[in-house]
PDB file of C-alpha atoms in Angstrom:
ATOM      1  CA  UNK A   1      88.752  79.036 -28.864  1.00 56.00           C
ATOM      2  CA  UNK A   2      85.505  77.520 -28.761  1.00 63.00           C
ATOM      3  CA  UNK A   3      83.909  77.771 -24.954  1.00 59.00           C
ATOM      4  CA  UNK A   4      81.632  75.026 -25.413  1.00 61.00           C
ATOM      5  CA  UNK A   5      84.537  72.385 -26.428  1.00 65.00           C
ATOM      6  CA  UNK A   6      86.840  73.541 -23.844  1.00 66.00           C
ATOM      7  CA  UNK A   7      84.028  73.077 -20.802  1.00 67.00           C
ATOM      8  CA  UNK A   8      83.789  69.488 -22.413  1.00 70.00           C
ATOM      9  CA  UNK A   9      87.232  68.913 -22.347  1.00 70.00           C
ATOM     10  CA  UNK A  10      87.670  70.170 -18.839  1.00 69.00           C
ATOM     11  CA  UNK A  11      84.921  67.843 -17.894  1.00 68.00           C
ATOM     12  CA  UNK A  12      86.305  65.136 -19.733  1.00 73.00           C
ATOM     13  CA  UNK A  13      89.787  65.750 -17.731  1.00 74.00           C
ATOM     14  CA  UNK A  14      87.851  66.128 -14.420  1.00 71.00           C
ATOM     15  CA  UNK A  15      85.993  62.761 -14.783  1.00 71.00           C
ATOM     16  CA  UNK A  16      89.480  60.781 -15.596  1.00 74.00           C
ATOM     17  CA  UNK A  17      91.221  62.725 -12.751  1.00 70.00           C
ATOM     18  CA  UNK A  18      88.370  61.652 -10.496  1.00 73.00           C
ATOM     19  CA  UNK A  19      89.014  57.781 -11.645  1.00 73.00           C
ATOM     20  CA  UNK A  20      92.513  58.041 -11.413  1.00 69.00           C
ATOM     21  CA  UNK A  21      92.187  59.238  -7.489  1.00 67.00           C
ATOM     22  CA  UNK A  22      89.487  56.648  -6.779  1.00 65.00           C
ATOM     23  CA  UNK A  23      91.289  53.919  -7.790  1.00 65.00           C
ATOM     24  CA  UNK A  24      94.239  55.280  -6.201  1.00 65.00           C
ATOM     25  CA  UNK A  25      92.399  55.255  -3.092  1.00 62.00           C
ATOM     26  CA  UNK A  26      91.031  52.208  -3.779  1.00 62.00           C
ATOM     27  CA  UNK A  27      94.447  50.851  -4.120  1.00 65.00           C
ATOM     28  CA  UNK A  28      95.557  52.572  -1.018  1.00 60.00           C
ATOM     29  CA  UNK A  29      92.720  51.195   1.431  1.00 61.00           C
ATOM     30  CA  UNK A  30      93.823  47.487  -0.025  1.00 62.00           C
ATOM     31  CA  UNK A  31      97.234  47.899   0.920  1.00 63.00           C
ATOM     32  CA  UNK A  32      96.739  49.134   4.342  1.00 56.00           C
ATOM     33  CA  UNK A  33      94.151  46.513   5.070  1.00 58.00           C
ATOM     34  CA  UNK A  34      96.789  44.168   3.795  1.00 61.00           C
ATOM     35  CA  UNK A  35      99.128  45.260   6.041  1.00 58.00           C
ATOM     36  CA  UNK A  36      97.047  45.719   9.169  1.00 59.00           C
ATOM     37  CA  UNK A  37      95.549  42.309   8.707  1.00 64.00           C
ATOM     38  CA  UNK A  38      98.651  40.174  10.202  1.00 68.00           C
ATOM     39  CA  UNK A  39      98.920  42.259  13.361  1.00 64.00           C
ATOM     40  CA  UNK A  40      94.811  42.365  13.975  1.00 68.00           C
ATOM     41  CA  UNK A  41      94.710  38.749  13.270  1.00 74.00           C
ATOM     42  CA  UNK A  42      97.620  38.006  15.928  1.00 78.00           C
ATOM     43  CA  UNK A  43      96.433  40.193  18.316  1.00 78.00           C
ATOM     44  CA  UNK A  44      92.993  39.118  18.005  1.00 78.00           C
ATOM     45  CA  UNK A  45      94.091  35.065  17.970  1.00 79.00           C
ATOM     46  CA  UNK A  46      96.135  35.971  20.938  1.00 83.00           C
ATOM     47  CA  UNK A  47      93.197  37.538  22.891  1.00 83.00           C
ATOM     48  CA  UNK A  48      90.855  34.803  21.652  1.00 83.00           C
ATOM     49  CA  UNK A  49      92.787  32.245  23.045  1.00 84.00           C
ATOM     50  CA  UNK A  50      93.150  33.674  26.340  1.00 85.00           C
ATOM     51  CA  UNK A  51      89.298  34.295  26.547  1.00 85.00           C
ATOM     52  CA  UNK A  52      89.192  30.598  25.752  1.00 82.00           C
ATOM     53  CA  UNK A  53      91.372  29.649  28.014  1.00 85.00           C
ATOM     54  CA  UNK A  54      90.375  31.598  30.879  1.00 85.00           C
ATOM     55  CA  UNK A  55      86.503  30.256  30.194  1.00 84.00           C
ATOM     56  CA  UNK A  56      87.578  26.402  29.737  1.00 85.00           C
ATOM     57  CA  UNK A  57      89.569  27.029  33.474  1.00 87.00           C
ATOM     58  CA  UNK A  58      86.610  29.142  34.907  1.00 87.00           C
ATOM     59  CA  UNK A  59      83.878  26.777  33.356  1.00 86.00           C
ATOM     60  CA  UNK A  60      85.605  23.371  34.565  1.00 88.00           C
ATOM     61  CA  UNK A  61      86.433  24.638  37.974  1.00 89.00           C
ATOM     62  CA  UNK A  62      82.739  25.460  38.488  1.00 88.00           C
ATOM     63  CA  UNK A  63      81.210  22.566  37.194  1.00 88.00           C
ATOM     64  CA  UNK A  64      83.467  20.852  39.982  1.00 90.00           C
ATOM     65  CA  UNK A  65      82.756  22.698  42.765  1.00 90.00           C
ATOM     66  CA  UNK A  66      78.971  21.791  41.412  1.00 89.00           C
ATOM     67  CA  UNK A  67      79.402  18.306  41.590  1.00 89.00           C
ATOM     68  CA  UNK A  68      81.228  18.591  44.655  1.00 90.00           C
ATOM     69  CA  UNK A  69      78.654  20.531  46.147  1.00 88.00           C
ATOM     70  CA  UNK A  70      75.836  18.104  44.815  1.00 87.00           C
ATOM     71  CA  UNK A  71      78.192  14.876  46.382  1.00 88.00           C
ATOM     72  CA  UNK A  72      78.795  16.414  49.976  1.00 88.00           C
ATOM     73  CA  UNK A  73      75.864  18.542  50.966  1.00 85.00           C
ATOM     74  CA  UNK A  74      73.585  16.033  52.922  1.00 83.00           C
ATOM     75  CA  UNK A  75      69.903  16.007  52.214  1.00 77.00           C
ATOM     76  CA  UNK A  76      68.104  16.669  49.201  1.00 82.00           C
ATOM     77  CA  UNK A  77      69.558  20.293  48.879  1.00 85.00           C
ATOM     78  CA  UNK A  78      73.023  19.416  47.716  1.00 87.00           C
ATOM     79  CA  UNK A  79      72.014  17.972  44.264  1.00 87.00           C
ATOM     80  CA  UNK A  80      69.940  21.255  43.413  1.00 89.00           C
ATOM     81  CA  UNK A  81      72.425  23.828  44.389  1.00 89.00           C
ATOM     82  CA  UNK A  82      75.114  21.518  42.745  1.00 88.00           C
ATOM     83  CA  UNK A  83      73.407  21.182  39.641  1.00 91.00           C
ATOM     84  CA  UNK A  84      73.150  25.304  39.719  1.00 90.00           C
ATOM     85  CA  UNK A  85      76.589  25.952  40.292  1.00 89.00           C
ATOM     86  CA  UNK A  86      77.690  23.198  37.244  1.00 89.00           C
ATOM     87  CA  UNK A  87      75.026  25.232  35.087  1.00 90.00           C
ATOM     88  CA  UNK A  88      76.542  28.598  35.664  1.00 89.00           C
ATOM     89  CA  UNK A  89      79.972  27.277  35.058  1.00 87.00           C
ATOM     90  CA  UNK A  90      79.071  25.666  31.511  1.00 89.00           C
ATOM     91  CA  UNK A  91      77.404  29.262  31.049  1.00 89.00           C
ATOM     92  CA  UNK A  92      80.378  30.870  31.734  1.00 87.00           C
ATOM     93  CA  UNK A  93      82.565  28.625  29.267  1.00 88.00           C
ATOM     94  CA  UNK A  94      79.903  28.669  26.451  1.00 88.00           C
ATOM     95  CA  UNK A  95      80.201  32.436  26.959  1.00 89.00           C
ATOM     96  CA  UNK A  96      84.089  32.873  27.240  1.00 87.00           C
ATOM     97  CA  UNK A  97      84.149  30.682  23.925  1.00 87.00           C
ATOM     98  CA  UNK A  98      81.536  32.918  22.130  1.00 89.00           C
ATOM     99  CA  UNK A  99      83.865  36.019  22.950  1.00 87.00           C
ATOM    100  CA  UNK A 100      86.830  34.336  22.274  1.00 84.00           C
ATOM    101  CA  UNK A 101      85.647  33.788  18.879  1.00 85.00           C
ATOM    102  CA  UNK A 102      84.589  37.252  18.394  1.00 86.00           C
ATOM    103  CA  UNK A 103      87.729  38.601  19.241  1.00 83.00           C
ATOM    104  CA  UNK A 104      89.461  36.308  16.471  1.00 81.00           C
ATOM    105  CA  UNK A 105      86.666  36.925  14.038  1.00 83.00           C
ATOM    106  CA  UNK A 106      87.784  40.470  14.383  1.00 80.00           C
ATOM    107  CA  UNK A 107      91.570  40.300  14.463  1.00 76.00           C
ATOM    108  CA  UNK A 108      90.937  38.590  10.889  1.00 75.00           C
ATOM    109  CA  UNK A 109      88.963  41.419  10.056  1.00 72.00           C
ATOM    110  CA  UNK A 110      85.433  39.353   9.717  1.00 70.00           C
ATOM    111  CA  UNK A 111      82.173  41.156   9.349  1.00 61.00           C
ATOM    112  CA  UNK A 112      79.198  39.867  11.386  1.00 54.00           C
ATOM    113  CA  UNK A 113      78.025  38.170   7.502  1.00 52.00           C
ATOM    114  CA  UNK A 114      80.528  35.244   7.773  1.00 47.00           C
TER     115      UNK A 114
END
Protein backbone atom coordinates (compact mmCIF):
# COMPACT_ATOMS: atom_id res chain seq x y z
CA UNK A 1 0.00 0.00 0.00
CA UNK A 2 1.35 3.38 -1.04
CA UNK A 3 1.12 5.88 1.86
CA UNK A 4 0.83 8.87 -0.48
CA UNK A 5 -2.11 7.33 -2.35
CA UNK A 6 -3.77 6.43 0.95
CA UNK A 7 -3.27 9.97 2.26
CA UNK A 8 -4.67 11.49 -0.93
CA UNK A 9 -7.67 9.15 -0.81
CA UNK A 10 -8.27 10.05 2.84
CA UNK A 11 -8.15 13.76 1.97
CA UNK A 12 -10.64 13.25 -0.88
CA UNK A 13 -12.96 11.27 1.38
CA UNK A 14 -12.69 13.93 4.08
CA UNK A 15 -13.49 16.66 1.53
CA UNK A 16 -16.56 14.78 0.31
CA UNK A 17 -17.76 14.20 3.87
CA UNK A 18 -17.31 17.89 4.65
CA UNK A 19 -19.33 18.88 1.59
CA UNK A 20 -22.11 16.44 2.52
CA UNK A 21 -22.19 17.71 6.11
CA UNK A 22 -22.32 21.30 4.91
CA UNK A 23 -25.13 20.50 2.50
CA UNK A 24 -27.08 18.68 5.21
CA UNK A 25 -26.60 21.54 7.68
CA UNK A 26 -27.74 24.05 5.08
CA UNK A 27 -30.85 21.99 4.36
CA UNK A 28 -31.64 21.72 8.07
CA UNK A 29 -31.24 25.47 8.50
CA UNK A 30 -33.62 26.12 5.61
CA UNK A 31 -36.12 23.64 7.06
CA UNK A 32 -35.99 25.16 10.54
CA UNK A 33 -36.30 28.70 9.18
CA UNK A 34 -39.25 27.60 7.05
CA UNK A 35 -40.93 26.00 10.04
CA UNK A 36 -40.33 29.01 12.30
CA UNK A 37 -41.51 31.63 9.84
CA UNK A 38 -45.29 31.04 10.12
CA UNK A 39 -45.13 31.12 13.93
CA UNK A 40 -42.96 34.23 14.14
CA UNK A 41 -44.92 35.89 11.35
CA UNK A 42 -48.23 35.38 13.15
CA UNK A 43 -46.79 36.59 16.43
CA UNK A 44 -45.11 39.56 14.77
CA UNK A 45 -48.22 40.57 12.88
CA UNK A 46 -50.33 40.31 16.04
CA UNK A 47 -47.96 42.35 18.20
CA UNK A 48 -47.36 44.83 15.40
CA UNK A 49 -51.09 45.29 14.96
CA UNK A 50 -51.55 45.86 18.68
CA UNK A 51 -48.76 48.46 18.67
CA UNK A 52 -50.40 50.24 15.73
CA UNK A 53 -53.81 50.19 17.42
CA UNK A 54 -52.54 51.47 20.74
CA UNK A 55 -50.40 54.12 19.05
CA UNK A 56 -53.27 55.26 16.87
CA UNK A 57 -55.64 55.44 19.80
CA UNK A 58 -53.21 57.34 22.03
CA UNK A 59 -52.27 59.65 19.15
CA UNK A 60 -55.87 60.45 18.28
CA UNK A 61 -56.84 60.97 21.91
CA UNK A 62 -53.89 63.27 22.53
CA UNK A 63 -54.57 65.28 19.38
CA UNK A 64 -58.20 65.62 20.49
CA UNK A 65 -57.06 66.80 23.90
CA UNK A 66 -54.77 69.33 22.23
CA UNK A 67 -57.62 70.67 20.12
CA UNK A 68 -59.79 70.94 23.23
CA UNK A 69 -57.09 72.87 25.08
CA UNK A 70 -56.64 75.15 22.06
CA UNK A 71 -60.30 76.06 21.95
CA UNK A 72 -61.24 75.94 25.64
CA UNK A 73 -58.42 77.86 27.30
CA UNK A 74 -59.05 81.59 27.06
CA UNK A 75 -56.45 84.09 26.04
CA UNK A 76 -53.42 83.55 23.87
CA UNK A 77 -52.00 80.61 25.81
CA UNK A 78 -54.55 77.95 24.76
CA UNK A 79 -53.46 77.66 21.14
CA UNK A 80 -49.70 77.15 21.71
CA UNK A 81 -50.27 74.69 24.57
CA UNK A 82 -52.91 72.82 22.56
CA UNK A 83 -50.57 72.65 19.56
CA UNK A 84 -47.82 71.16 21.73
CA UNK A 85 -50.18 68.51 23.11
CA UNK A 86 -51.42 67.71 19.58
CA UNK A 87 -47.86 67.41 18.27
CA UNK A 88 -46.96 65.05 21.09
CA UNK A 89 -49.93 62.87 20.13
CA UNK A 90 -48.86 62.82 16.49
CA UNK A 91 -45.32 61.90 17.51
CA UNK A 92 -46.54 59.05 19.70
CA UNK A 93 -48.65 57.74 16.84
CA UNK A 94 -45.76 57.88 14.33
CA UNK A 95 -43.43 56.19 16.81
CA UNK A 96 -45.91 53.41 17.49
CA UNK A 97 -46.35 52.82 13.77
CA UNK A 98 -42.58 52.47 13.35
CA UNK A 99 -42.39 50.07 16.29
CA UNK A 100 -45.31 48.08 14.88
CA UNK A 101 -43.63 47.87 11.47
CA UNK A 102 -40.38 46.74 13.09
CA UNK A 103 -42.15 44.02 15.06
CA UNK A 104 -43.97 42.81 11.95
CA UNK A 105 -40.73 42.77 9.94
CA UNK A 106 -38.96 40.87 12.71
CA UNK A 107 -41.80 38.35 12.77
CA UNK A 108 -41.37 37.84 9.04
CA UNK A 109 -37.62 37.36 9.58
CA UNK A 110 -36.81 40.40 7.43
CA UNK A 111 -33.42 42.00 7.80
CA UNK A 112 -32.67 45.68 7.97
CA UNK A 113 -31.67 45.74 4.31
CA UNK A 114 -35.29 45.32 3.18
